């Protein structure tokens, strides 16, 4: 069987739904969301306590309720929703191979929007030393245990990380009767801001900055974890799990294995100012572009990309080869990483989004054709979004490059 | 633990359900023997056999005229004969032994000569440029290569599962959670295990990392001592496989085959193993620094690998001994066979070892009546070389999105004749949780689906299976 749509959106989280709804609002007839889960909502479905929806729906929703709100929004807009459908591969001209309980289908569309979101980096890709017992998991997994199955993977975990999600993980533990033995952050400071960083102290849970997890012990289930504190002393903590939080990475496996590829740095697809990839039949928006922003940010980004796709359909493909935006280390990523001369009149992205690899002080500057057009000196922190307005001249420039001069 | 008696008298008790034990169980069951396979762990492949590089070797570099060479060749031949009927994968990738220095290049001719002496005909010395024609991803500093056409990649977990499944279909019994405590021989064997007593006429020690310990518990003076050799591996995302269509081997040293870069039957790329001597037979830890080095080594061999994300890491122990050779002993007076010191070539040689054990057993003077009918057995395909369940209708749903594992596959594994005993066993039988997210999406679902059915439950506070 083969389905033909105007636009297929892969992924029904905030960005994907917002894009699809916006496409319908702008009169695009056949818009289909394909999502592998049984319901829309993406990662928000299992976040039981983060409030969502204030800016996009004018009220607050929690976890699954926000997903249901997205489902209603998609239905009201006349978007075709195919849940329980996994995209297996992306073809050259917007042709997708999809598997569902019926088996394998081919689907195709004039434009495809990739909105597959982000996930946390697992233990293996973090190269953490030790045994490999049951009980070493990420926040997303923990929240699935609690939200979908009423189960807990451990009772006394060690929490690794201090991003916003780490505190959400801590709350999930406490709400479901688990008592973390400690929280550790390898950086010398917590990555999230106050008041979240007060949480461990309020809950009476030791929080160690500059502490590294150096060994996991246990043959069947986790029995202990060894941490090296900032002062060099090694502590062995008896625990029954290790909760790895944060270190989000785009869920871009589909792109990695198809012709599209991913951009170095962001590990997501390279897009131009309209959200369009190198292959102009493909667009992307939301956290697949870069890890990680809030649901609200992803929603707004998805909506803007949806608007751009609608305009692109009406206007015709921008086939021209884009210019790649260059950047120096320790800049980790720049989104959009491509610029096209013949983009839309109102681009979906007004700003470059940048992130740094590490905490660094120095001068960040933007050069067009080798000439500096923007610069700023500051202390730059990792995991913080930096916005640099895209100057209109950049779309016409032959070379666009972010430079960095570190101050000692 | 409850001492349930197992009063039947078996013809053969095999100790250890690694790849060798599973192959031996199949061989004896096919011959008509009443077989019991005793395993300390919760599942098959709980020891050395769970971690290897999944290569079906030709024996080109095995010691000349050795038993190891003979058994690799016999095992390989039988695998090639039976793999289709058991639905087991075979990737005819061939291998390139790569010389990265002039010094290494000089050794290639010698290796070729030995390979030919070992009976491996399909060998070809290649210039760097012709080698890179067959695999353009190889680093430019390649000096020369030796191509070994017959080196293949297989699924290292489904193969032993198929062997045991066939044995079970022929009436063999698989006894898990049964650590051998001691064995006494008085005309026949009485084996005390942590899961009851077993009586058998003959015994085969295929206990891998505990081969020496088991020999002692059977009352023998151990003829060898196991010296565990740890190997760490890095598995790269499937995006890597287009860069690595072939097995890339270094010029071997006296002690190890060295770091291999090869495709896996599941579509990933493997870098490893290290060779680290240790005393501990239990802990096989991965180490941050070593994993980083492996990744770097991989990128030195195939530069494009530097940009590919890591999917998994693992470590395993190989049951090395004081000597390089297999340590195989038959004790006809007590109808006992020891298959010891089966190191990295165990996967290739397992079926050959099983034939050899059968031959040794024949000298004990016991005969079996071959079963009139050999039941048709096949295992689910998990590899990218044959059709997967997600490609067929009515699979229920996709549970593990990364590896496209269906609900039907997981339910079938849980209900199979040799069901998984622990989470690792479920992963090896279905690929669930083996993909790039390593269970971020499916782990909780799997915890709910396998509740009460695995030895160590995924959820805390849940009783594991007794």
CSV table of C-alpha atoms in Angstrom, one decimal, chain B:
chain,number,residue,atom,x,y,z
B,1,UNK,CA,17.6,-23.5,47.6
B,2,UNK,CA,15.1,-26.3,47.2
B,3,UNK,CA,16.8,-29.5,46.3
B,4,UNK,CA,14.6,-30.9,43.7
B,5,UNK,CA,15.7,-34.4,42.7
B,6,UNK,CA,16.2,-35.2,39.0
B,7,UNK,CA,16.0,-39.0,39.2
B,8,UNK,CA,16.2,-39.7,35.5
B,9,UNK,CA,19.5,-41.3,34.3
B,10,UNK,CA,20.9,-39.3,31.5
B,11,UNK,CA,23.4,-40.6,29.0
B,12,UNK,CA,25.4,-37.4,29.1
B,13,UNK,CA,25.5,-34.4,31.4
B,14,UNK,CA,27.1,-31.4,29.9
B,15,UNK,CA,28.3,-28.7,32.2
B,16,UNK,CA,28.2,-25.1,30.9
B,17,UNK,CA,25.7,-23.7,28.4
B,18,UNK,CA,28.1,-21.5,26.4
B,19,UNK,CA,28.4,-22.0,22.7
B,20,UNK,CA,30.4,-25.1,23.2
B,21,UNK,CA,28.0,-26.7,25.7
B,22,UNK,CA,25.0,-25.9,23.4
B,23,UNK,CA,26.8,-27.4,20.4
B,24,UNK,CA,27.7,-30.5,22.3
B,25,UNK,CA,24.1,-30.9,23.6
B,26,UNK,CA,22.9,-30.8,20.0
B,27,UNK,CA,25.4,-33.3,18.7
B,28,UNK,CA,24.7,-35.9,21.4
B,29,UNK,CA,20.9,-35.3,21.1
B,30,UNK,CA,21.1,-35.8,17.3
B,31,UNK,CA,22.9,-39.1,18.0
B,32,UNK,CA,20.1,-40.2,20.2
B,33,UNK,CA,21.6,-39.6,23.6
B,34,UNK,CA,19.5,-38.6,26.6
B,35,UNK,CA,21.1,-35.2,27.3
B,36,UNK,CA,21.1,-32.8,30.2
B,37,UNK,CA,22.8,-29.4,30.0
B,38,UNK,CA,23.6,-27.9,33.3
B,39,UNK,CA,24.2,-24.1,33.6
B,40,UNK,CA,25.1,-22.1,36.6
B,41,UNK,CA,23.7,-18.9,35.2
B,42,UNK,CA,20.1,-17.9,34.5
B,43,UNK,CA,20.5,-18.3,30.8
B,44,UNK,CA,22.7,-19.8,28.1
B,45,UNK,CA,25.8,-17.7,27.1
B,46,UNK,CA,26.1,-16.2,30.6
B,47,UNK,CA,29.9,-16.4,30.5
B,48,UNK,CA,32.6,-16.1,27.9
B,49,UNK,CA,30.2,-16.8,25.0
B,50,UNK,CA,28.2,-13.7,25.3
B,51,UNK,CA,31.0,-11.4,24.2
B,52,UNK,CA,33.0,-12.1,21.1
B,53,UNK,CA,33.6,-10.6,17.7
B,54,UNK,CA,31.1,-12.9,15.9
B,55,UNK,CA,33.6,-14.0,13.2
B,56,UNK,CA,33.3,-17.5,11.7
B,57,UNK,CA,37.0,-18.2,11.2
B,58,UNK,CA,38.7,-20.1,8.4
B,59,UNK,CA,41.6,-21.1,10.7
B,60,UNK,CA,44.1,-19.4,8.4
B,61,UNK,CA,46.1,-18.2,11.3
B,62,UNK,CA,45.5,-21.1,13.7
B,63,UNK,CA,48.6,-23.1,14.8
B,64,UNK,CA,49.5,-25.5,12.0
B,65,UNK,CA,48.5,-29.2,12.5
B,66,UNK,CA,46.8,-28.3,15.7
B,67,UNK,CA,43.6,-29.8,17.1
B,68,UNK,CA,42.3,-26.2,17.2
B,69,UNK,CA,42.8,-25.8,13.5
B,70,UNK,CA,41.1,-29.2,12.8
B,71,UNK,CA,38.1,-28.3,14.9
B,72,UNK,CA,37.7,-24.7,13.5
B,73,UNK,CA,37.6,-26.2,10.1
B,74,UNK,CA,35.2,-28.9,11.0
B,75,UNK,CA,33.0,-26.5,12.9
B,76,UNK,CA,33.0,-24.0,10.1
B,77,UNK,CA,32.1,-26.7,7.6
B,78,UNK,CA,29.2,-27.9,9.6
B,79,UNK,CA,27.9,-24.3,10.2
B,80,UNK,CA,27.9,-23.7,6.5
B,81,UNK,CA,26.0,-26.9,6.0
B,82,UNK,CA,23.3,-26.3,8.7
B,83,UNK,CA,22.9,-22.5,8.9
B,84,UNK,CA,20.1,-22.2,6.3
B,85,UNK,CA,17.9,-24.9,7.9
B,86,UNK,CA,18.3,-23.3,11.3
B,87,UNK,CA,17.6,-19.8,9.8
B,88,UNK,CA,21.1,-18.6,10.9
B,89,UNK,CA,22.7,-15.7,9.2
B,90,UNK,CA,25.9,-15.8,7.2
B,91,UNK,CA,27.6,-12.6,6.0
B,92,UNK,CA,30.3,-13.5,3.4
B,93,UNK,CA,32.3,-10.4,4.1
B,94,UNK,CA,35.8,-11.8,3.8
B,95,UNK,CA,38.6,-10.3,5.8
B,96,UNK,CA,41.5,-8.0,5.1
B,97,UNK,CA,44.6,-8.4,7.2
B,98,UNK,CA,46.0,-5.0,6.9
B,99,UNK,CA,49.6,-4.1,7.2
B,100,UNK,CA,50.0,-0.5,8.4
B,101,UNK,CA,53.9,-0.6,8.2
B,102,UNK,CA,56.5,-2.0,6.0
B,103,UNK,CA,57.5,-4.4,8.7
B,104,UNK,CA,53.9,-5.7,9.0
B,105,UNK,CA,53.7,-6.0,5.2
B,106,UNK,CA,56.7,-8.3,5.2
B,107,UNK,CA,54.8,-10.6,7.6
B,108,UNK,CA,51.8,-10.9,5.2
B,109,UNK,CA,53.6,-13.4,2.9
B,110,UNK,CA,54.4,-15.6,5.9
B,111,UNK,CA,50.8,-15.5,7.0
B,112,UNK,CA,49.6,-16.3,3.5
B,113,UNK,CA,52.0,-19.3,3.5
B,114,UNK,CA,50.7,-20.5,6.8
B,115,UNK,CA,47.1,-20.0,5.7
B,116,UNK,CA,47.7,-22.2,2.6
B,117,UNK,CA,49.4,-24.8,4.8
B,118,UNK,CA,46.4,-24.7,7.0
B,119,UNK,CA,44.2,-25.6,4.0
B,120,UNK,CA,42.8,-22.2,3.4
B,121,UNK,CA,42.9,-21.6,-0.3
B,122,UNK,CA,41.1,-18.3,-0.9
B,123,UNK,CA,44.0,-16.0,0.0
B,124,UNK,CA,45.2,-13.1,-2.0
B,125,UNK,CA,48.0,-10.6,-1.3
B,126,UNK,CA,46.8,-7.2,-2.3
B,127,UNK,CA,48.5,-3.9,-2.9
B,128,UNK,CA,47.2,-1.0,-0.8
B,129,UNK,CA,45.2,0.4,-3.7
B,130,UNK,CA,43.6,-2.9,-4.7
B,131,UNK,CA,42.7,-3.5,-1.0
B,132,UNK,CA,41.1,-0.1,-0.8
B,133,UNK,CA,39.1,-0.9,-4.0
B,134,UNK,CA,37.4,-3.6,-2.1
B,135,UNK,CA,37.0,-1.3,1.0
B,136,UNK,CA,37.4,2.4,0.2
B,137,UNK,CA,37.0,3.5,3.8
B,138,UNK,CA,40.4,2.1,4.8
B,139,UNK,CA,42.9,4.8,5.9
B,140,UNK,CA,45.3,6.0,3.3
B,141,UNK,CA,48.4,4.9,5.2
B,142,UNK,CA,47.6,1.3,4.3
B,143,UNK,CA,50.8,-0.4,3.0
B,144,UNK,CA,49.4,-3.8,1.9
B,145,UNK,CA,46.8,-6.4,2.8
B,146,UNK,CA,46.1,-10.1,2.7
B,147,UNK,CA,42.5,-11.0,1.7
B,148,UNK,CA,40.9,-14.0,3.3
B,149,UNK,CA,37.8,-14.6,1.4
B,150,UNK,CA,36.3,-17.2,3.7
B,151,UNK,CA,36.1,-15.2,6.9
B,152,UNK,CA,32.5,-14.6,7.6
B,153,UNK,CA,30.3,-12.9,10.1
B,154,UNK,CA,27.5,-14.7,12.0
B,155,UNK,CA,25.0,-14.0,14.8
B,156,UNK,CA,26.9,-15.2,17.8
B,157,UNK,CA,23.9,-15.5,20.0
B,158,UNK,CA,21.3,-17.1,17.7
B,159,UNK,CA,23.7,-19.8,16.6
B,160,UNK,CA,24.1,-21.4,20.1
B,161,UNK,CA,20.4,-20.8,20.8
B,162,UNK,CA,19.6,-22.8,17.6
B,163,UNK,CA,21.9,-25.6,18.7
B,164,UNK,CA,20.2,-25.9,22.1
B,165,UNK,CA,16.7,-25.5,20.7
B,166,UNK,CA,17.4,-28.4,18.4
B,167,UNK,CA,18.7,-30.5,21.3
B,168,UNK,CA,15.6,-29.6,23.3
B,169,UNK,CA,13.4,-30.5,20.4
B,170,UNK,CA,15.1,-33.9,20.6
B,171,UNK,CA,14.3,-34.3,24.2
B,172,UNK,CA,17.4,-32.7,25.9
B,173,UNK,CA,16.9,-31.0,29.2
B,174,UNK,CA,18.2,-27.6,30.0
B,175,UNK,CA,18.8,-27.0,33.7
B,176,UNK,CA,19.5,-23.4,34.7
B,177,UNK,CA,20.6,-21.9,38.0
B,178,UNK,CA,22.5,-25.2,38.5
B,179,UNK,CA,26.0,-24.6,39.6
B,180,UNK,CA,28.0,-27.9,39.9
B,181,UNK,CA,29.0,-28.4,43.5
B,182,UNK,CA,30.6,-31.8,43.2
B,183,UNK,CA,30.5,-35.0,41.1
B,184,UNK,CA,31.1,-38.6,42.2
B,185,UNK,CA,31.6,-41.5,39.9
B,186,UNK,CA,30.6,-45.0,40.8
B,187,UNK,CA,29.8,-46.7,37.5
B,188,UNK,CA,27.9,-43.6,36.6
B,189,UNK,CA,28.0,-39.9,37.6
B,190,UNK,CA,26.0,-38.3,40.4
B,191,UNK,CA,26.3,-34.5,40.1
B,192,UNK,CA,25.2,-32.3,43.0
B,193,UNK,CA,24.1,-28.9,41.8
B,194,UNK,CA,22.5,-25.9,43.3
B,195,UNK,CA,19.4,-26.9,41.5
B,196,UNK,CA,19.3,-30.5,42.5
B,197,UNK,CA,21.1,-33.8,41.8
B,198,UNK,CA,21.6,-35.1,38.3
B,199,UNK,CA,22.6,-38.7,37.4
B,200,UNK,CA,24.4,-39.3,34.1
B,201,UNK,CA,26.4,-42.0,32.6
B,202,UNK,CA,29.0,-39.7,31.1
B,203,UNK,CA,30.0,-36.1,31.7
B,204,UNK,CA,31.3,-33.3,29.4
B,205,UNK,CA,32.9,-30.3,31.0
B,206,UNK,CA,32.3,-27.3,28.8
B,207,UNK,CA,32.4,-24.8,31.7
B,208,UNK,CA,34.5,-22.2,30.0
B,209,UNK,CA,35.9,-19.8,32.5
B,210,UNK,CA,35.3,-22.4,35.2
B,211,UNK,CA,36.7,-25.4,33.3
B,212,UNK,CA,39.5,-26.0,35.8
B,213,UNK,CA,37.2,-25.5,38.8
B,214,UNK,CA,34.7,-28.0,37.3
B,215,UNK,CA,37.4,-30.6,36.7
B,216,UNK,CA,38.4,-30.3,40.3
B,217,UNK,CA,34.8,-30.5,41.5
B,218,UNK,CA,34.5,-33.7,39.4
B,219,UNK,CA,37.4,-35.0,41.5
B,220,UNK,CA,40.1,-34.7,38.9
B,221,UNK,CA,43.4,-33.0,39.2
B,222,UNK,CA,42.9,-30.0,36.9
B,223,UNK,CA,45.4,-30.3,34.0
B,224,UNK,CA,45.2,-26.5,33.4
B,225,UNK,CA,44.4,-23.3,35.0
B,226,UNK,CA,42.1,-20.7,33.6
B,227,UNK,CA,43.7,-17.3,33.2
B,228,UNK,CA,40.8,-15.0,32.2
B,229,UNK,CA,41.7,-12.6,29.4
B,230,UNK,CA,39.3,-9.6,29.2
B,231,UNK,CA,38.2,-8.1,25.9
B,232,UNK,CA,36.5,-4.7,25.7
B,233,UNK,CA,34.5,-3.8,22.6
B,234,UNK,CA,32.8,-0.7,21.2
B,235,UNK,CA,29.8,-1.0,18.9
B,236,UNK,CA,29.1,1.9,16.5
B,237,UNK,CA,25.8,3.0,15.1
B,238,UNK,CA,24.5,1.4,12.0
B,239,UNK,CA,25.5,4.5,10.0
B,240,UNK,CA,29.1,3.0,10.2
B,241,UNK,CA,28.3,-0.1,8.3
B,242,UNK,CA,28.6,1.5,4.9
B,243,UNK,CA,32.2,2.3,5.7
B,244,UNK,CA,33.0,-1.2,6.9
B,245,UNK,CA,31.8,-3.9,4.5
B,246,UNK,CA,34.6,-6.3,5.4
B,247,UNK,CA,36.4,-7.6,8.5
B,248,UNK,CA,39.6,-5.7,9.1
B,249,UNK,CA,42.2,-7.6,11.0
B,250,UNK,CA,45.7,-6.4,12.0
B,251,UNK,CA,48.8,-8.4,11.5
B,252,UNK,CA,48.5,-10.7,14.6
B,253,UNK,CA,51.1,-10.9,17.4
B,254,UNK,CA,52.1,-14.0,19.3
B,255,UNK,CA,49.5,-13.5,22.0
B,256,UNK,CA,46.4,-12.0,20.3
B,257,UNK,CA,44.6,-11.4,17.0
B,258,UNK,CA,44.6,-7.7,17.9
B,259,UNK,CA,42.0,-5.1,17.5
B,260,UNK,CA,39.5,-6.0,14.8
B,261,UNK,CA,37.1,-3.6,13.0
B,262,UNK,CA,34.2,-5.5,11.5
B,263,UNK,CA,30.6,-5.3,10.6
B,264,UNK,CA,28.1,-7.2,12.7
B,265,UNK,CA,25.2,-9.3,11.5
B,266,UNK,CA,22.9,-6.7,13.0
B,267,UNK,CA,24.3,-3.9,10.8
B,268,UNK,CA,26.6,-2.2,13.3
B,269,UNK,CA,30.3,-2.0,13.4
B,270,UNK,CA,32.4,-3.5,16.1
B,271,UNK,CA,35.8,-2.3,17.4
B,272,UNK,CA,37.7,-4.7,19.7
B,273,UNK,CA,38.7,-6.7,21.6
B,274,UNK,CA,41.4,-5.7,24.0
B,275,UNK,CA,43.4,-8.5,25.6
B,276,UNK,CA,43.8,-7.9,29.3
B,277,UNK,CA,45.0,-10.6,31.7
B,278,UNK,CA,43.1,-10.7,35.0
B,279,UNK,CA,42.5,-13.0,37.9
B,280,UNK,CA,38.9,-12.2,38.4
B,281,UNK,CA,36.5,-14.6,36.6
B,282,UNK,CA,33.4,-12.7,37.4
B,283,UNK,CA,33.9,-9.0,36.7
B,284,UNK,CA,34.2,-7.9,33.1
B,285,UNK,CA,34.3,-4.2,33.4
B,286,UNK,CA,34.4,-1.6,30.7
B,287,UNK,CA,36.8,1.3,31.3
B,288,UNK,CA,36.5,4.8,30.0
B,289,UNK,CA,40.1,5.2,28.9
B,290,UNK,CA,40.2,1.9,27.1
B,291,UNK,CA,37.0,2.5,25.3
B,292,UNK,CA,38.3,5.9,24.1
B,293,UNK,CA,41.5,4.3,22.9
B,294,UNK,CA,39.4,1.6,21.0
B,295,UNK,CA,37.4,4.3,19.3
B,296,UNK,CA,40.5,6.2,18.3
B,297,UNK,CA,42.1,3.0,17.0
B,298,UNK,CA,39.0,2.3,14.9
B,299,UNK,CA,39.2,5.8,13.4
B,300,UNK,CA,42.9,5.3,12.6
B,301,UNK,CA,41.9,2.2,10.5
B,302,UNK,CA,38.7,3.7,9.0
B,303,UNK,CA,38.8,7.5,9.4
B,304,UNK,CA,35.0,8.0,8.7
B,305,UNK,CA,34.3,6.1,12.0
B,306,UNK,CA,35.4,9.2,13.9
B,307,UNK,CA,32.0,10.9,13.3
B,308,UNK,CA,29.8,7.9,14.0
B,309,UNK,CA,28.0,7.8,17.4
B,310,UNK,CA,28.6,4.9,19.8
B,311,UNK,CA,25.7,2.5,20.3
B,312,UNK,CA,27.0,0.1,22.9
B,313,UNK,CA,30.0,-1.0,24.8
B,314,UNK,CA,30.7,-4.4,26.4
B,315,UNK,CA,33.4,-6.5,27.8
B,316,UNK,CA,33.9,-10.3,28.1
B,317,UNK,CA,36.3,-12.8,29.5
B,318,UNK,CA,38.0,-15.4,27.3
B,319,UNK,CA,39.0,-18.6,29.1
B,320,UNK,CA,42.6,-18.6,28.3
B,321,UNK,CA,45.0,-21.0,30.1
B,322,UNK,CA,48.8,-21.3,30.5
B,323,UNK,CA,49.0,-22.6,27.0
B,324,UNK,CA,47.7,-21.3,23.7
B,325,UNK,CA,46.3,-24.7,22.7
B,326,UNK,CA,42.8,-26.1,23.5
B,327,UNK,CA,43.0,-28.2,26.6
B,328,UNK,CA,41.0,-31.3,25.8
B,329,UNK,CA,41.1,-34.4,27.9
B,330,UNK,CA,39.2,-37.7,27.8
B,331,UNK,CA,39.1,-39.9,30.9
B,332,UNK,CA,37.6,-43.1,29.6
B,333,UNK,CA,37.8,-44.9,33.0
B,334,UNK,CA,35.4,-42.3,34.3
B,335,UNK,CA,33.5,-41.5,31.1
B,336,UNK,CA,34.5,-37.8,31.4
B,337,UNK,CA,35.5,-35.3,28.7
B,338,UNK,CA,37.0,-31.9,29.4
B,339,UNK,CA,36.8,-29.2,26.6
B,340,UNK,CA,38.9,-26.6,28.2
B,341,UNK,CA,40.8,-23.4,27.2
B,342,UNK,CA,38.5,-22.7,24.3
B,343,UNK,CA,39.4,-19.0,23.7
B,344,UNK,CA,38.3,-16.7,21.0
B,345,UNK,CA,37.8,-19.4,18.4
B,346,UNK,CA,35.1,-21.1,20.3
B,347,UNK,CA,32.3,-19.7,18.2
B,348,UNK,CA,33.9,-21.1,15.0
B,349,UNK,CA,35.0,-24.4,16.5
B,350,UNK,CA,31.9,-25.2,18.7
B,351,UNK,CA,30.3,-27.6,16.2
B,352,UNK,CA,33.7,-29.2,15.5
B,353,UNK,CA,34.3,-29.5,19.3
B,354,UNK,CA,31.0,-31.2,19.5
B,355,UNK,CA,31.9,-33.7,16.8
B,356,UNK,CA,35.2,-34.3,18.6
B,357,UNK,CA,33.5,-34.9,22.0
B,358,UNK,CA,31.3,-37.4,20.2
B,359,UNK,CA,34.3,-39.2,18.9
B,360,UNK,CA,36.0,-39.3,22.3
B,361,UNK,CA,32.8,-40.5,23.8
B,362,UNK,CA,32.6,-43.4,21.3
B,363,UNK,CA,35.7,-44.8,22.9
B,364,UNK,CA,33.8,-45.2,26.1
B,365,UNK,CA,31.9,-48.0,24.5
B,366,UNK,CA,28.4,-46.6,24.9
B,367,UNK,CA,26.1,-46.5,21.9
B,368,UNK,CA,23.0,-44.6,21.2
B,369,UNK,CA,20.1,-45.2,18.7
B,370,UNK,CA,19.8,-42.3,16.4
B,371,UNK,CA,16.3,-40.8,16.5
B,372,UNK,CA,14.1,-41.9,13.6
B,373,UNK,CA,13.1,-38.3,12.9
B,374,UNK,CA,15.0,-35.1,13.3
B,375,UNK,CA,12.5,-32.3,14.1
B,376,UNK,CA,12.8,-29.2,12.0
B,377,UNK,CA,14.0,-26.4,14.1
B,378,UNK,CA,14.7,-22.8,13.2
B,379,UNK,CA,15.3,-19.6,15.3
B,380,UNK,CA,14.0,-16.1,14.6
B,381,UNK,CA,16.3,-14.0,12.4
B,382,UNK,CA,17.6,-10.9,14.0
B,383,UNK,CA,20.1,-9.9,11.4
B,384,UNK,CA,19.8,-7.5,8.5
B,385,UNK,CA,20.7,-10.2,6.0
B,386,UNK,CA,17.4,-12.0,6.2
B,387,UNK,CA,13.8,-10.9,6.6
B,388,UNK,CA,12.9,-9.4,10.0
B,389,UNK,CA,9.5,-9.6,11.7
B,390,UNK,CA,8.8,-5.9,11.4
B,391,UNK,CA,8.6,-6.4,7.6
B,392,UNK,CA,5.7,-8.8,8.0
B,393,UNK,CA,2.1,-8.0,8.8
B,394,UNK,CA,0.4,-8.4,12.2
B,395,UNK,CA,3.5,-8.0,14.3
B,396,UNK,CA,1.5,-6.3,16.9
B,397,UNK,CA,3.6,-3.1,17.3
B,398,UNK,CA,7.2,-2.0,17.4
B,399,UNK,CA,8.4,-2.2,21.0
B,400,UNK,CA,12.0,-1.3,20.5
B,401,UNK,CA,12.1,1.4,17.9
B,402,UNK,CA,15.9,1.5,17.4
B,403,UNK,CA,16.2,-2.2,16.5
B,404,UNK,CA,12.6,-2.5,15.2
B,405,UNK,CA,11.7,-5.3,17.6
B,406,UNK,CA,8.1,-6.3,17.5
B,407,UNK,CA,5.8,-7.3,20.3
B,408,UNK,CA,5.2,-10.6,18.5
B,409,UNK,CA,9.0,-11.2,18.6
B,410,UNK,CA,9.2,-10.5,22.3
B,411,UNK,CA,6.2,-12.7,23.1
B,412,UNK,CA,7.6,-15.5,21.0
B,413,UNK,CA,10.9,-15.3,22.7
B,414,UNK,CA,9.3,-15.5,26.1
B,415,UNK,CA,7.2,-18.5,25.0
B,416,UNK,CA,10.0,-20.3,23.1
B,417,UNK,CA,11.4,-23.7,24.1
B,418,UNK,CA,14.5,-22.0,25.5
B,419,UNK,CA,13.1,-18.8,26.9
B,420,UNK,CA,15.4,-16.0,28.1
B,421,UNK,CA,16.3,-16.3,31.8
B,422,UNK,CA,17.5,-12.7,32.3
B,423,UNK,CA,17.4,-9.4,30.6
B,424,UNK,CA,20.7,-10.0,28.8
B,425,UNK,CA,19.1,-13.2,27.4
B,426,UNK,CA,16.1,-11.3,26.2
B,427,UNK,CA,18.3,-8.7,24.5
B,428,UNK,CA,20.4,-11.4,22.8
B,429,UNK,CA,17.2,-13.2,21.6
B,430,UNK,CA,15.3,-10.2,20.3
B,431,UNK,CA,17.7,-7.2,20.0
B,432,UNK,CA,15.3,-5.2,22.2
B,433,UNK,CA,17.3,-2.4,23.9
B,434,UNK,CA,20.4,-3.1,21.9
B,435,UNK,CA,20.0,0.0,19.7
B,436,UNK,CA,21.4,3.5,19.8
B,437,UNK,CA,19.1,4.7,22.6
B,438,UNK,CA,19.9,1.6,24.7
B,439,UNK,CA,16.4,1.3,26.1
B,440,UNK,CA,15.5,5.0,26.6
B,441,UNK,CA,12.2,4.3,25.0
B,442,UNK,CA,11.6,0.6,25.5
B,443,UNK,CA,13.1,-0.4,28.8
B,444,UNK,CA,10.1,0.4,31.0
B,445,UNK,CA,7.8,-1.3,28.5
B,446,UNK,CA,10.0,-4.4,28.6
B,447,UNK,CA,10.0,-4.3,32.4
B,448,UNK,CA,6.2,-4.5,32.3
B,449,UNK,CA,6.1,-7.2,29.6
B,450,UNK,CA,8.6,-9.5,31.4
B,451,UNK,CA,7.3,-9.0,35.0
B,452,UNK,CA,8.0,-12.1,37.0
B,453,UNK,CA,9.6,-13.9,34.1
B,454,UNK,CA,13.3,-13.0,34.4
B,455,UNK,CA,15.8,-13.9,37.1
B,456,UNK,CA,16.6,-10.3,37.9
B,457,UNK,CA,13.5,-8.2,37.3
B,458,UNK,CA,14.0,-4.8,35.7
B,459,UNK,CA,11.7,-3.1,38.1
B,460,UNK,CA,12.8,-2.7,41.8
B,461,UNK,CA,10.8,-4.5,44.4
B,462,UNK,CA,9.5,-7.1,42.0
B,463,UNK,CA,10.2,-10.7,42.7
B,464,UNK,CA,12.5,-12.2,40.1
B,465,UNK,CA,11.7,-15.6,38.7
B,466,UNK,CA,12.8,-18.4,41.0
